[in-house]
PDB file of C-alpha atoms and ligand atoms in Angstrom:
ATOM      1  CA  UNK A   1    -103.832-118.912 129.190  1.00  0.00           C
ATOM      2  CA  UNK A   2    -103.723-115.491 130.144  1.00  0.00           C
ATOM      3  CA  UNK A   3    -101.980-113.479 127.661  1.00  0.00           C
ATOM      4  CA  UNK A   4    -100.236-110.309 127.955  1.00  0.00           C
ATOM      5  CA  UNK A   5     -99.833-109.017 124.038  1.00  0.00           C
ATOM      6  CA  UNK A   6     -98.037-105.834 124.399  1.00  0.00           C
ATOM      7  CA  UNK A   7     -96.027-106.453 127.371  1.00  0.00           C
ATOM      8  CA  UNK A   8     -94.336-109.849 125.245  1.00  0.00           C
ATOM      9  CA  UNK A   9     -94.192-107.798 122.208  1.00  0.00           C
ATOM     10  CA  UNK A  10     -91.994-105.014 123.434  1.00  0.00           C
ATOM     11  CA  UNK A  11     -90.127-106.510 125.734  1.00  0.00           C
ATOM     12  CA  UNK A  12     -87.969-109.135 122.354  1.00  0.00           C
ATOM     13  CA  UNK A  13     -86.063-105.848 121.592  1.00  0.00           C
ATOM     14  CA  UNK A  14     -86.374-103.488 124.622  1.00  0.00           C
ATOM     15  CA  UNK A  15     -82.775-102.223 125.437  1.00  0.00           C
ATOM     16  CA  UNK A  16     -84.054 -99.155 126.753  1.00  0.00           C
ATOM     17  CA  UNK A  17     -81.548 -98.148 130.102  1.00  0.00           C
ATOM     18  CA  UNK A  18     -79.537-101.343 129.365  1.00  0.00           C
ATOM     19  CA  UNK A  19     -75.515 -99.809 129.681  1.00  0.00           C
ATOM     20  CA  UNK A  20     -73.869-100.809 126.471  1.00  0.00           C
ATOM     21  CA  UNK A  21     -70.332-100.258 125.497  1.00  0.00           C
ATOM     22  CA  UNK A  22     -69.223 -99.676 122.128  1.00  0.00           C
ATOM     23  CA  UNK A  23     -65.519-100.488 121.356  1.00  0.00           C
ATOM     24  CA  UNK A  24     -64.966 -98.976 116.820  1.00  0.00           C
ATOM     25  CA  UNK A  25     -67.563 -96.589 117.938  1.00  0.00           C
ATOM     26  CA  UNK A  26     -65.924 -93.632 116.160  1.00  0.00           C
ATOM     27  CA  UNK A  27     -66.561 -94.455 112.598  1.00  0.00           C
ATOM     28  CA  UNK A  28     -68.340 -96.681 110.308  1.00  0.00           C
ATOM     29  CA  UNK A  29     -70.420 -99.831 111.564  1.00  0.00           C
ATOM     30  CA  UNK A  30     -69.462 -98.676 115.462  1.00  0.00           C
ATOM     31  CA  UNK A  31     -70.607 -96.129 114.960  1.00  0.00           C
ATOM     32  CA  UNK A  32     -73.796 -96.658 112.916  1.00  0.00           C
ATOM     33  CA  UNK A  33     -74.481 -99.128 115.909  1.00  0.00           C
ATOM     34  CA  UNK A  34     -73.853 -96.633 118.824  1.00  0.00           C
ATOM     35  CA  UNK A  35     -76.776 -94.335 117.082  1.00  0.00           C
ATOM     36  CA  UNK A  36     -78.741 -97.536 116.897  1.00  0.00           C
ATOM     37  CA  UNK A  37     -78.648 -98.336 120.271  1.00  0.00           C
ATOM     38  CA  UNK A  38     -78.433 -95.080 121.688  1.00  0.00           C
ATOM     39  CA  UNK A  39     -81.728 -94.142 119.738  1.00  0.00           C
ATOM     40  CA  UNK A  40     -83.615 -97.397 121.248  1.00  0.00           C
ATOM     41  CA  UNK A  41     -82.688 -96.177 124.793  1.00  0.00           C
ATOM     42  CA  UNK A  42     -79.619 -97.386 125.925  1.00  0.00           C
ATOM     43  CA  UNK A  43     -77.206 -95.900 128.031  1.00  0.00           C
ATOM     44  CA  UNK A  44     -73.602 -95.614 126.016  1.00  0.00           C
ATOM     45  CA  UNK A  45     -69.786 -95.554 126.647  1.00  0.00           C
ATOM     46  CA  UNK A  46     -67.883 -95.453 123.568  1.00  0.00           C
ATOM     47  CA  UNK A  47     -64.559 -96.631 122.956  1.00  0.00           C
ATOM     48  CA  UNK A  48     -62.298 -96.098 119.834  1.00  0.00           C
ATOM     49  CA  UNK A  49     -58.944 -95.457 119.757  1.00  0.00           C
ATOM     50  CA  UNK A  50     -59.090 -92.613 117.677  1.00  0.00           C
ATOM     51  CA  UNK A  51     -59.627 -89.678 120.571  1.00  0.00           C
ATOM     52  CA  UNK A  52     -60.477 -87.095 117.317  1.00  0.00           C
ATOM     53  CA  UNK A  53     -63.485 -89.159 115.628  1.00  0.00           C
ATOM     54  CA  UNK A  54     -65.131 -90.479 118.749  1.00  0.00           C
ATOM     55  CA  UNK A  55     -65.533 -86.732 120.029  1.00  0.00           C
ATOM     56  CA  UNK A  56     -67.168 -86.283 117.204  1.00  0.00           C
ATOM     57  CA  UNK A  57     -69.647 -89.151 117.009  1.00  0.00           C
ATOM     58  CA  UNK A  58     -70.296 -88.886 121.087  1.00  0.00           C
ATOM     59  CA  UNK A  59     -70.632 -84.451 120.966  1.00  0.00           C
ATOM     60  CA  UNK A  60     -74.340 -85.980 118.395  1.00  0.00           C
ATOM     61  CA  UNK A  61     -75.291 -88.323 121.379  1.00  0.00           C
ATOM     62  CA  UNK A  62     -76.918 -87.705 125.081  1.00  0.00           C
ATOM     63  CA  UNK A  63     -75.344 -89.158 127.295  1.00  0.00           C
ATOM     64  CA  UNK A  64     -72.414 -91.074 126.718  1.00  0.00           C
ATOM     65  CA  UNK A  65     -69.649 -92.019 128.234  1.00  0.00           C
ATOM     66  CA  UNK A  66     -66.073 -91.979 126.274  1.00  0.00           C
ATOM     67  CA  UNK A  67     -62.862 -93.296 126.009  1.00  0.00           C
ATOM     68  CA  UNK A  68     -60.000 -93.467 123.949  1.00  0.00           C
ATOM     69  CA  UNK A  69     -58.338 -96.681 124.013  1.00  0.00           C
ATOM     70  CA  UNK A  70     -56.445 -99.177 121.777  1.00  0.00           C
ATOM     71  CA  UNK A  71     -58.548-102.303 121.928  1.00  0.00           C
ATOM     72  CA  UNK A  72     -55.163-103.864 122.275  1.00  0.00           C
ATOM     73  CA  UNK A  73     -53.800-102.763 125.705  1.00  0.00           C
ATOM     74  CA  UNK A  74     -54.822-104.100 128.410  1.00  0.00           C
ATOM     75  CA  UNK A  75     -54.556-101.930 131.511  1.00  0.00           C
ATOM     76  CA  UNK A  76     -56.164 -99.149 129.770  1.00  0.00           C
ATOM     77  CA  UNK A  77     -59.058-101.456 128.321  1.00  0.00           C
ATOM     78  CA  UNK A  78     -59.252-102.196 132.326  1.00  0.00           C
ATOM     79  CA  UNK A  79     -59.631 -98.928 133.304  1.00  0.00           C
ATOM     80  CA  UNK A  80     -62.071 -97.942 130.870  1.00  0.00           C
ATOM     81  CA  UNK A  81     -63.826-100.408 131.951  1.00  0.00           C
ATOM     82  CA  UNK A  82     -63.908 -99.684 135.592  1.00  0.00           C
ATOM     83  CA  UNK A  83     -64.277 -96.031 134.808  1.00  0.00           C
ATOM     84  CA  UNK A  84     -67.624 -97.487 132.552  1.00  0.00           C
ATOM     85  CA  UNK A  85     -69.274 -99.124 135.699  1.00  0.00           C
ATOM     86  CA  UNK A  86     -68.056 -95.862 138.016  1.00  0.00           C
ATOM     87  CA  UNK A  87     -70.237 -93.708 136.243  1.00  0.00           C
ATOM     88  CA  UNK A  88     -73.802 -96.302 134.772  1.00  0.00           C
ATOM     89  CA  UNK A  89     -73.462 -98.242 137.922  1.00  0.00           C
ATOM     90  CA  UNK A  90     -73.548-101.086 135.917  1.00  0.00           C
ATOM     91  CA  UNK A  91     -72.723-102.664 132.375  1.00  0.00           C
ATOM     92  CA  UNK A  92     -75.153-105.062 130.374  1.00  0.00           C
ATOM     93  CA  UNK A  93     -73.667-105.426 126.839  1.00  0.00           C
ATOM     94  CA  UNK A  94     -71.080-104.792 125.289  1.00  0.00           C
ATOM     95  CA  UNK A  95     -70.769-104.371 120.712  1.00  0.00           C
ATOM     96  CA  UNK A  96     -66.505-105.149 119.883  1.00  0.00           C
ATOM     97  CA  UNK A  97     -66.293-103.244 116.121  1.00  0.00           C
ATOM     98  CA  UNK A  98     -62.914-102.360 116.825  1.00  0.00           C
ATOM     99  CA  UNK A  99     -61.142-103.928 113.789  1.00  0.00           C
ATOM    100  CA  UNK A 100     -58.333-103.635 110.665  1.00  0.00           C
ATOM    101  CA  UNK A 101     -58.580-104.714 107.265  1.00  0.00           C
ATOM    102  CA  UNK A 102     -55.737-106.443 106.213  1.00  0.00           C
ATOM    103  CA  UNK A 103     -54.948-107.817 102.473  1.00  0.00           C
ATOM    104  CA  UNK A 104     -52.395-109.426 100.827  1.00  0.00           C
ATOM    105  CA  UNK A 105     -51.391-111.999  99.026  1.00  0.00           C
ATOM    106  CA  UNK A 106     -49.554-114.953 101.518  1.00  0.00           C
ATOM    107  CA  UNK A 107     -45.869-114.338  99.673  1.00  0.00           C
ATOM    108  CA  UNK A 108     -45.597-111.100 100.448  1.00  0.00           C
ATOM    109  CA  UNK A 109     -47.804-110.320 103.471  1.00  0.00           C
ATOM    110  CA  UNK A 110     -45.334-108.531 105.712  1.00  0.00           C
ATOM    111  CA  UNK A 111     -45.253-110.425 109.850  1.00  0.00           C
ATOM    112  CA  UNK A 112     -45.748-107.524 111.104  1.00  0.00           C
ATOM    113  CA  UNK A 113     -48.714-106.482 108.916  1.00  0.00           C
ATOM    114  CA  UNK A 114     -49.732-110.398 110.403  1.00  0.00           C
ATOM    115  CA  UNK A 115     -49.413-109.822 113.804  1.00  0.00           C
ATOM    116  CA  UNK A 116     -50.617-107.082 114.162  1.00  0.00           C
ATOM    117  CA  UNK A 117     -53.890-107.797 112.205  1.00  0.00           C
ATOM    118  CA  UNK A 118     -54.182-111.031 114.489  1.00  0.00           C
ATOM    119  CA  UNK A 119     -53.314-108.549 117.441  1.00  0.00           C
ATOM    120  CA  UNK A 120     -56.711-106.408 117.494  1.00  0.00           C
ATOM    121  CA  UNK A 121     -59.070-108.419 115.583  1.00  0.00           C
ATOM    122  CA  UNK A 122     -58.511-111.601 118.055  1.00  0.00           C
ATOM    123  CA  UNK A 123     -56.527-110.938 120.603  1.00  0.00           C
ATOM    124  CA  UNK A 124     -58.048-107.362 121.602  1.00  0.00           C
ATOM    125  CA  UNK A 125     -61.815-109.013 121.141  1.00  0.00           C
ATOM    126  CA  UNK A 126     -60.198-111.628 124.133  1.00  0.00           C
ATOM    127  CA  UNK A 127     -59.337-108.751 126.005  1.00  0.00           C
ATOM    128  CA  UNK A 128     -61.465-106.440 125.830  1.00  0.00           C
ATOM    129  CA  UNK A 129     -63.994-109.583 126.145  1.00  0.00           C
ATOM    130  CA  UNK A 130     -62.784-110.970 129.432  1.00  0.00           C
ATOM    131  CA  UNK A 131     -62.406-107.199 130.888  1.00  0.00           C
ATOM    132  CA  UNK A 132     -65.906-106.835 129.915  1.00  0.00           C
ATOM    133  CA  UNK A 133     -67.492-109.740 131.671  1.00  0.00           C
ATOM    134  CA  UNK A 134     -65.660-109.402 134.749  1.00  0.00           C
ATOM    135  CA  UNK A 135     -67.699-105.995 135.190  1.00  0.00           C
ATOM    136  CA  UNK A 136     -70.737-107.672 134.372  1.00  0.00           C
ATOM    137  CA  UNK A 137     -72.850-108.527 137.421  1.00  0.00           C
ATOM    138  CA  UNK A 138     -75.051-111.652 138.960  1.00  0.00           C
ATOM    139  CA  UNK A 139     -78.042-111.098 136.235  1.00  0.00           C
ATOM    140  CA  UNK A 140     -75.262-111.565 133.322  1.00  0.00           C
ATOM    141  CA  UNK A 141     -74.774-110.029 129.824  1.00  0.00           C
ATOM    142  CA  UNK A 142     -74.290-110.083 126.229  1.00  0.00           C
ATOM    143  CA  UNK A 143     -71.376-109.325 124.280  1.00  0.00           C
ATOM    144  CA  UNK A 144     -71.942-109.296 120.888  1.00  0.00           C
ATOM    145  CA  UNK A 145     -68.644-109.117 118.802  1.00  0.00           C
ATOM    146  CA  UNK A 146     -68.169-107.579 114.686  1.00  0.00           C
ATOM    147  CA  UNK A 147     -66.697-111.594 113.399  1.00  0.00           C
ATOM    148  CA  UNK A 148     -67.029-111.669 109.013  1.00  0.00           C
ATOM    149  CA  UNK A 149     -68.421-113.543 106.128  1.00  0.00           C
ATOM    150  CA  UNK A 150     -64.421-114.051 106.576  1.00  0.00           C
ATOM    151  CA  UNK A 151     -64.896-116.319 110.021  1.00  0.00           C
ATOM    152  CA  UNK A 152     -66.151-118.793 107.168  1.00  0.00           C
ATOM    153  CA  UNK A 153     -65.190-118.281 103.186  1.00  0.00           C
ATOM    154  CA  UNK A 154     -61.624-117.892 101.908  1.00  0.00           C
ATOM    155  CA  UNK A 155     -61.521-114.603  99.676  1.00  0.00           C
ATOM    156  CA  UNK A 156     -57.782-114.226  98.295  1.00  0.00           C
ATOM    157  CA  UNK A 157     -55.001-112.287  99.441  1.00  0.00           C
ATOM    158  CA  UNK A 158     -57.361-112.835 103.153  1.00  0.00           C
ATOM    159  CA  UNK A 159     -54.425-114.858 105.002  1.00  0.00           C
ATOM    160  CA  UNK A 160     -54.347-112.487 108.104  1.00  0.00           C
ATOM    161  CA  UNK A 161     -57.999-111.274 108.061  1.00  0.00           C
ATOM    162  CA  UNK A 162     -59.625-114.537 108.087  1.00  0.00           C
ATOM    163  CA  UNK A 163     -57.438-115.841 109.796  1.00  0.00           C
ATOM    164  CA  UNK A 164     -58.308-113.212 112.611  1.00  0.00           C
ATOM    165  CA  UNK A 165     -61.685-113.515 111.745  1.00  0.00           C
ATOM    166  CA  UNK A 166     -62.352-117.124 111.639  1.00  0.00           C
ATOM    167  CA  UNK A 167     -61.048-118.109 114.859  1.00  0.00           C
ATOM    168  CA  UNK A 168     -63.145-115.299 116.501  1.00  0.00           C
ATOM    169  CA  UNK A 169     -65.705-117.100 115.351  1.00  0.00           C
ATOM    170  CA  UNK A 170     -64.020-120.271 117.960  1.00  0.00           C
ATOM    171  CA  UNK A 171     -62.872-117.344 120.777  1.00  0.00           C
ATOM    172  CA  UNK A 172     -66.917-116.570 121.257  1.00  0.00           C
ATOM    173  CA  UNK A 173     -67.480-120.007 121.404  1.00  0.00           C
ATOM    174  CA  UNK A 174     -65.590-120.915 123.671  1.00  0.00           C
ATOM    175  CA  UNK A 175     -66.407-117.528 125.759  1.00  0.00           C
ATOM    176  CA  UNK A 176     -70.156-118.693 125.045  1.00  0.00           C
ATOM    177  CA  UNK A 177     -69.586-122.270 127.315  1.00  0.00           C
ATOM    178  CA  UNK A 178     -67.346-120.895 130.059  1.00  0.00           C
ATOM    179  CA  UNK A 179     -69.790-118.354 130.956  1.00  0.00           C
ATOM    180  CA  UNK A 180     -73.419-119.819 130.011  1.00  0.00           C
ATOM    181  CA  UNK A 181     -73.323-120.426 133.515  1.00  0.00           C
ATOM    182  CA  UNK A 182     -73.333-116.873 134.231  1.00  0.00           C
ATOM    183  CA  UNK A 183     -75.566-115.897 131.647  1.00  0.00           C
ATOM    184  CA  UNK A 184     -73.332-114.102 130.412  1.00  0.00           C
ATOM    185  CA  UNK A 185     -73.970-114.437 126.255  1.00  0.00           C
ATOM    186  CA  UNK A 186     -71.630-114.220 123.725  1.00  0.00           C
ATOM    187  CA  UNK A 187     -71.911-113.846 119.863  1.00  0.00           C
ATOM    188  CA  UNK A 188     -70.899-112.393 116.485  1.00  0.00           C
ATOM    189  CA  UNK A 189     -72.588-111.258 113.746  1.00  0.00           C
ATOM    190  CA  UNK A 190     -70.584-112.193 110.163  1.00  0.00           C
ATOM    191  CA  UNK A 191     -71.206-108.730 107.480  1.00  0.00           C
ATOM    192  CA  UNK A 192     -70.647-109.063 103.641  1.00  0.00           C
ATOM    193  CA  UNK A 193     -68.651-106.477 102.350  1.00  0.00           C
ATOM    194  CA  UNK A 194     -70.337-102.984 103.330  1.00  0.00           C
ATOM    195  CA  UNK A 195     -69.077 -99.759 102.175  1.00  0.00           C
ATOM    196  CA  UNK A 196     -67.061 -97.872 105.426  1.00  0.00           C
ATOM    197  CA  UNK A 197     -63.816 -96.182 105.517  1.00  0.00           C
ATOM    198  CA  UNK A 198     -62.072 -99.972 106.412  1.00  0.00           C
ATOM    199  CA  UNK A 199     -63.186-101.005 102.401  1.00  0.00           C
ATOM    200  CA  UNK A 200     -63.914 -97.945 100.579  1.00  0.00           C
ATOM    201  CA  UNK A 201     -60.358 -97.576  99.011  1.00  0.00           C
ATOM    202  CA  UNK A 202     -60.565-101.040  97.894  1.00  0.00           C
ATOM    203  CA  UNK A 203     -64.228-100.933  96.408  1.00  0.00           C
ATOM    204  CA  UNK A 204     -62.840 -97.513  94.870  1.00  0.00           C
ATOM    205  CA  UNK A 205     -61.284-100.465  92.759  1.00  0.00           C
ATOM    206  CA  UNK A 206     -63.022-101.867  89.521  1.00  0.00           C
ATOM    207  CA  UNK A 207     -61.919-104.953  89.961  1.00  0.00           C
ATOM    208  CA  UNK A 208     -61.663-105.710  93.575  1.00  0.00           C
ATOM    209  CA  UNK A 209     -65.669-104.270  93.695  1.00  0.00           C
ATOM    210  CA  UNK A 210     -66.972-106.562  90.655  1.00  0.00           C
ATOM    211  CA  UNK A 211     -65.686-109.678  92.361  1.00  0.00           C
ATOM    212  CA  UNK A 212     -66.413-108.692  96.051  1.00  0.00           C
ATOM    213  CA  UNK A 213     -70.443-108.013  94.500  1.00  0.00           C
ATOM    214  CA  UNK A 214     -70.561-110.843  91.573  1.00  0.00           C
ATOM    215  CA  UNK A 215     -70.358-113.618  95.178  1.00  0.00           C
ATOM    216  CA  UNK A 216     -73.197-112.188  97.029  1.00  0.00           C
ATOM    217  CA  UNK A 217     -76.614-113.364  95.779  1.00  0.00           C
ATOM    218  CA  UNK A 218     -78.630-110.539  96.809  1.00  0.00           C
ATOM    219  CA  UNK A 219     -76.384-108.732  94.042  1.00  0.00           C
ATOM    220  CA  UNK A 220     -75.589-105.666  96.530  1.00  0.00           C
ATOM    221  CA  UNK A 221     -73.177-104.778  99.431  1.00  0.00           C
ATOM    222  CA  UNK A 222     -74.349-104.720 103.193  1.00  0.00           C
ATOM    223  CA  UNK A 223     -75.185-101.221 104.699  1.00  0.00           C
ATOM    224  CA  UNK A 224     -75.174-100.318 108.498  1.00  0.00           C
ATOM    225  CA  UNK A 225     -78.291-100.693 108.812  1.00  0.00           C
ATOM    226  CA  UNK A 226     -78.770-104.676 107.958  1.00  0.00           C
ATOM    227  CA  UNK A 227     -76.670-105.399 111.195  1.00  0.00           C
ATOM    228  CA  UNK A 228     -78.992-103.465 113.053  1.00  0.00           C
ATOM    229  CA  UNK A 229     -81.671-106.203 113.876  1.00  0.00           C
ATOM    230  CA  UNK A 230     -79.289-108.187 115.039  1.00  0.00           C
ATOM    231  CA  UNK A 231     -77.447-106.142 116.477  1.00  0.00           C
ATOM    232  CA  UNK A 232     -80.378-105.230 119.045  1.00  0.00           C
ATOM    233  CA  UNK A 233     -81.412-109.154 119.496  1.00  0.00           C
ATOM    234  CA  UNK A 234     -78.568-109.802 120.757  1.00  0.00           C
ATOM    235  CA  UNK A 235     -78.465-107.565 123.341  1.00  0.00           C
ATOM    236  CA  UNK A 236     -83.019-107.889 124.061  1.00  0.00           C
ATOM    237  CA  UNK A 237     -84.541-110.397 126.056  1.00  0.00           C
ATOM    238  CA  UNK A 238     -85.785-111.884 122.510  1.00  0.00           C
ATOM    239  CA  UNK A 239     -81.704-113.182 122.521  1.00  0.00           C
ATOM    240  CA  UNK A 240     -81.565-114.599 125.542  1.00  0.00           C
ATOM    241  CA  UNK A 241     -81.248-118.317 124.511  1.00  0.00           C
ATOM    242  CA  UNK A 242     -79.252-117.378 121.971  1.00  0.00           C
ATOM    243  CA  UNK A 243     -74.824-117.704 122.620  1.00  0.00           C
ATOM    244  CA  UNK A 244     -72.169-118.878 121.148  1.00  0.00           C
ATOM    245  CA  UNK A 245     -73.335-118.030 117.240  1.00  0.00           C
ATOM    246  CA  UNK A 246     -71.935-116.385 114.441  1.00  0.00           C
ATOM    247  CA  UNK A 247     -74.980-114.927 112.731  1.00  0.00           C
ATOM    248  CA  UNK A 248     -74.341-113.503 108.912  1.00  0.00           C
ATOM    249  CA  UNK A 249     -75.554-110.929 107.849  1.00  0.00           C
ATOM    250  CA  UNK A 250     -74.327-111.232 104.194  1.00  0.00           C
ATOM    251  CA  UNK A 251     -77.155-111.319 101.725  1.00  0.00           C
ATOM    252  CA  UNK A 252     -76.013-115.054 101.040  1.00  0.00           C
ATOM    253  CA  UNK A 253     -72.907-114.256 100.168  1.00  0.00           C
ATOM    254  CA  UNK A 254     -71.646-116.782 102.756  1.00  0.00           C
ATOM    255  CA  UNK A 255     -73.560-120.041 100.834  1.00  0.00           C
ATOM    256  CA  UNK A 256     -71.581-118.995  97.645  1.00  0.00           C
TER     257      UNK A 256
HETATM  258  N1  NAD B 301     -66.953-102.767 106.130  1.00  0.00           N
HETATM  259  C1  NAD B 301     -66.804-103.982 106.767  1.00  0.00           C
HETATM  260  O1  NAD B 301     -67.296-104.281 105.030  1.00  0.00           O
HETATM  261  C2  NAD B 301     -66.850-104.787 106.979  1.00  0.00           C
HETATM  262  C3  NAD B 301     -67.636-106.267 107.076  1.00  0.00           C
HETATM  263  C4  NAD B 301     -67.575-107.386 108.065  1.00  0.00           C
HETATM  264  C5  NAD B 301     -66.872-106.971 109.068  1.00  0.00           C
HETATM  265  N2  NAD B 301     -66.486-105.962 109.452  1.00  0.00           N
HETATM  266  C6  NAD B 301     -65.623-106.283 111.041  1.00  0.00           C
HETATM  267  O2  NAD B 301     -66.845-105.214 111.317  1.00  0.00           O
HETATM  268  C7  NAD B 301     -65.878-104.311 112.181  1.00  0.00           C
HETATM  269  C8  NAD B 301     -65.969-102.649 111.713  1.00  0.00           C
HETATM  270  O3  NAD B 301     -65.235-102.304 110.626  1.00  0.00           O
HETATM  271  P1  NAD B 301     -65.531-100.857 109.702  1.00  0.00           P
HETATM  272  O4  NAD B 301     -66.307-101.406 108.260  1.00  0.00           O
HETATM  273  O5  NAD B 301     -66.284 -99.956 110.476  1.00  0.00           O
HETATM  274  O6  NAD B 301     -64.467-100.261 110.079  1.00  0.00           O
HETATM  275  P2  NAD B 301     -63.798 -98.644 110.394  1.00  0.00           P
HETATM  276  O7  NAD B 301     -62.381 -99.091 109.956  1.00  0.00           O
HETATM  277  O8  NAD B 301     -64.336 -98.006 109.700  1.00  0.00           O
HETATM  278  O9  NAD B 301     -63.966 -98.467 112.082  1.00  0.00           O
HETATM  279  C9  NAD B 301     -62.850 -99.783 112.928  1.00  0.00           C
HETATM  280  C10 NAD B 301     -63.512 -98.971 114.087  1.00  0.00           C
HETATM  281  O10 NAD B 301     -62.575 -99.159 114.270  1.00  0.00           O
HETATM  282  C11 NAD B 301     -61.196 -98.722 115.238  1.00  0.00           C
HETATM  283  N3  NAD B 301     -59.895 -99.561 115.752  1.00  0.00           N
HETATM  284  C12 NAD B 301     -59.598 -99.604 114.783  1.00  0.00           C
HETATM  285  N4  NAD B 301     -57.776-100.718 115.113  1.00  0.00           N
HETATM  286  C13 NAD B 301     -58.268-100.530 116.629  1.00  0.00           C
HETATM  287  C14 NAD B 301     -57.781-100.867 117.466  1.00  0.00           C
HETATM  288  N5  NAD B 301     -56.818-101.278 118.097  1.00  0.00           N
HETATM  289  N6  NAD B 301     -58.332-100.080 119.408  1.00  0.00           N
HETATM  290  C15 NAD B 301     -59.948 -99.420 119.046  1.00  0.00           C
HETATM  291  N7  NAD B 301     -60.640 -99.039 118.747  1.00  0.00           N
HETATM  292  C16 NAD B 301     -59.973 -99.376 116.847  1.00  0.00           C
HETATM  293  C17 NAD B 301     -60.952 -97.288 114.039  1.00  0.00           C
HETATM  294  O11 NAD B 301     -60.376 -96.358 114.828  1.00  0.00           O
HETATM  295  C18 NAD B 301     -62.659 -97.001 113.798  1.00  0.00           C
HETATM  296  O12 NAD B 301     -63.108 -95.963 114.078  1.00  0.00           O
HETATM  297  C19 NAD B 301     -64.626-104.248 112.376  1.00  0.00           C
HETATM  298  O13 NAD B 301     -64.066-105.272 113.077  1.00  0.00           O
HETATM  299  C20 NAD B 301     -64.686-105.056 110.743  1.00  0.00           C
HETATM  300  O14 NAD B 301     -63.376-106.075 110.793  1.00  0.00           O
HETATM  301  C21 NAD B 301     -66.568-104.995 108.080  1.00  0.00           C
END
């Protein structure tokens, strides 16, 4: 057998020159992932509904395309993806980190807040997936969503968020089946609690913080960096036979 050690090893995680759209890129996990992908040579389109923070993020990165877009707005998404394709000539991958956290006891939760959570975390993910998949060429592509340990565990007061993330994980399975023949692989990552703007106010409450920490066997919260290995794998040649999965990066949270 002929061995090609250098080529084989390097290709596994090689995303150089891949054109990747990142949503929720203005801050938090989306911003950290965008920085990681840029360091590894990807060419990025960054979307977020927050134009101000998005400009700050993209200002630190070379050769990026940015668009202020709400992931629930199908027409705006379609035009952003079309412009991205015009700018780079193709789209190879997408990471959807746009999302909202809605917490509240089921009996008191405002119905509008419940609907908004489903709209952003689930319907937005659906719209984004099919628009970006429609822009991928015959060689296929990769789509990665940020789900959550809440796709699986039933935290108290998480009726809206957990429903949205569980449904997102199931959406990923169906899309993976529908698009497998086009070589479009669709997966999700399920992080445990990570300190970002989304979670900060809750983690400032010692009762919430201690409760959240007590159910993570590795006894620490996640960090954005914990996600990088799986994100890159799912976008790179090494992830070429993985589809329809939610991969938990959670220090064991979903074991409890
Ligand atoms: N932080 C955590 O503990 C944690 C854990 C598990 C999963 N997640 C998931 O990871 C993703 C990123 O979370 P984060 O902690 O970085 O949150 P974050 O609030 O820090 O960042 C989310 C980003 O999404 C953007 N966004 C929100 N709604 C949008 C919309 N309708 N259209 C476009 N952009 C929108 C926001 O402007 C923001 O920049 C979310 O889907 C979240 O549910 C986070």
